[in-house]
Short mmCIF file of C-alpha atoms in Angstrom, two decimals:
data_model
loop_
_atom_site.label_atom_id
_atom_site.label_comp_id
_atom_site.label_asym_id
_atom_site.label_seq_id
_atom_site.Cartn_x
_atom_site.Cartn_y
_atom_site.Cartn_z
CA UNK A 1 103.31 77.58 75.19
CA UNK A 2 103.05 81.00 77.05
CA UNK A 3 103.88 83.74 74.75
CA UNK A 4 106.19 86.46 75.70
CA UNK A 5 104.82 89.93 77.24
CA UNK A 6 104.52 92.51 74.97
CA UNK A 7 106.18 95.98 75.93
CA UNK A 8 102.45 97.61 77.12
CA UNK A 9 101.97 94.42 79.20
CA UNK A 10 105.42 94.72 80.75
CA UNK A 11 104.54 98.32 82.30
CA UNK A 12 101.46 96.71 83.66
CA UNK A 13 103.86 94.04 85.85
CA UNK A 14 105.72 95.11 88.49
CA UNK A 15 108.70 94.00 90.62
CA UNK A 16 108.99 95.57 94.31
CA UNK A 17 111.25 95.16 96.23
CA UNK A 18 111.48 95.58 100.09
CA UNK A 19 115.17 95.26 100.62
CA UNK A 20 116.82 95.03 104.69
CA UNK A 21 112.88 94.59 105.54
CA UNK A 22 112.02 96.16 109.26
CA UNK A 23 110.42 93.48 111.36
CA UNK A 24 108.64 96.73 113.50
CA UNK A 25 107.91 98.36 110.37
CA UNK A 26 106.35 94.50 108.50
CA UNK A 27 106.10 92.00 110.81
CA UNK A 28 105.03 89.69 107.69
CA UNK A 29 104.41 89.01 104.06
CA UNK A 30 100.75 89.64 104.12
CA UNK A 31 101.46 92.78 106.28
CA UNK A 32 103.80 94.21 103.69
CA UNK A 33 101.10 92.90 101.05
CA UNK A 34 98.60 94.77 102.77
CA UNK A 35 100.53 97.75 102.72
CA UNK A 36 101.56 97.59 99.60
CA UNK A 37 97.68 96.96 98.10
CA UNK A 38 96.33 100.25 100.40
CA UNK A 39 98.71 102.43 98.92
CA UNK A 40 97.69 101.62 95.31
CA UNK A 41 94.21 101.64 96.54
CA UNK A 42 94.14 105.14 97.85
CA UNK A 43 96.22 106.07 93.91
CA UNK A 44 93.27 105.04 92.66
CA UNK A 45 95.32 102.06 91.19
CA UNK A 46 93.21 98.79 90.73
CA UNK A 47 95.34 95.41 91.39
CA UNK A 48 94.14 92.89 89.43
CA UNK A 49 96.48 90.01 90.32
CA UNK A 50 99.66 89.55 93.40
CA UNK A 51 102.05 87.99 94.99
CA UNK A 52 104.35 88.32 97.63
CA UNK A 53 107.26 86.43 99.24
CA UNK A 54 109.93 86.69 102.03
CA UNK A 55 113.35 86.12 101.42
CA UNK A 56 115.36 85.45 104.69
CA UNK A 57 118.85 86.33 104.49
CA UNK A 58 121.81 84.60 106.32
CA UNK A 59 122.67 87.19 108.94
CA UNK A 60 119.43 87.00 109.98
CA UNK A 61 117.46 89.78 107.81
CA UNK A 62 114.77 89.56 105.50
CA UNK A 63 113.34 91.41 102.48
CA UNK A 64 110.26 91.01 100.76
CA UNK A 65 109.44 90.71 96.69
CA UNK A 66 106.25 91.84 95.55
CA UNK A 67 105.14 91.07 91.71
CA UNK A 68 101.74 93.00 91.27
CA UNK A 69 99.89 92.83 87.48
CA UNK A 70 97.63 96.17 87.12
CA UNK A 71 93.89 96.50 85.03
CA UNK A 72 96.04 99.30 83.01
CA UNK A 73 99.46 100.91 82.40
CA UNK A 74 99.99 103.07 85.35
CA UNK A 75 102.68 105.34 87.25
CA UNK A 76 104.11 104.18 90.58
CA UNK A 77 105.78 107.13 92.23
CA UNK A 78 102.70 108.04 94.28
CA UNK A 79 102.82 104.49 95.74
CA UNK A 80 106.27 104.57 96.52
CA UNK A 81 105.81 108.14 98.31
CA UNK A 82 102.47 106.73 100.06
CA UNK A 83 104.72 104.03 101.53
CA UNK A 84 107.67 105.73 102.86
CA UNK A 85 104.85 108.76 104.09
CA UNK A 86 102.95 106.50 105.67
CA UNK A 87 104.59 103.44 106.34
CA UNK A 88 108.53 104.86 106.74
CA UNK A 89 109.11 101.91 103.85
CA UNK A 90 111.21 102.48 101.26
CA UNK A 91 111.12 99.84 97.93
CA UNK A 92 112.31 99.68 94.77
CA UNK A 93 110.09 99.28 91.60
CA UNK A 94 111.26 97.16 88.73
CA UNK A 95 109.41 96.85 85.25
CA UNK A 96 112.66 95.42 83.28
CA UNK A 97 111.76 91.64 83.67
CA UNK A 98 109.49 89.87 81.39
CA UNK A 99 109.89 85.96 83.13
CA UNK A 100 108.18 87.13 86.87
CA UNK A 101 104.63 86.97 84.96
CA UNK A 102 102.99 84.62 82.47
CA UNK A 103 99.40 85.18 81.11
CA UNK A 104 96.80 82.73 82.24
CA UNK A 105 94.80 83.57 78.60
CA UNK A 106 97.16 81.35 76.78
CA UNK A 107 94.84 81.38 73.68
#
């Protein structure tokens, strides 16, 4: 039985969110994953594991979620200003979840 994330593990697992998604802007999942991954890179931010998904909404839009688990307890704002700088893309970060992770050392 997975055992719940402690509150230093939570801060390592992230929630983004890429809401009303521009097609010009991410043409894909793995584009907005790539994205995403180069502007933690060049924070000097070390991903250890991701993923990503696309969410297609009714009226024809999409948005993106992005759950990313860092080596150590970091801060995000320079990510989020890397991707709007760089990118024009502006997401939302979310460490309040505790169910979007489970650790694979179940020992």
């Amino acid at each position: 039985m997975a055992s719940e994330l402690g509150a230093r593990q939570v801060r390592m697992v992230y929630l983004i969110t890429y809401s009303q998604a521009d097609s010009n802007v991410c043409g894909s999942r793995e584009d907005f994953a790539s994205k995403v991954l180069s502007a933690f890179r060049s924070s000097g931010i070390n991903v250890m594991h991701w993923v990503c998904s696309r969410e297609n909404h009714q009226d024809g839009g999409h948005h993106y979620h992005m759950s990313v688990k860092l080596d150590q307890g970091r801060r995000w704002l320079r990510v989020k200003q890397t991707l709007e700088a760089e990118h024009n893309i502006t997401v939302n970060f979310s460490i309040t979840h505790v169910n979007y992770y489970t650790p694979t050392n179940m020992s």
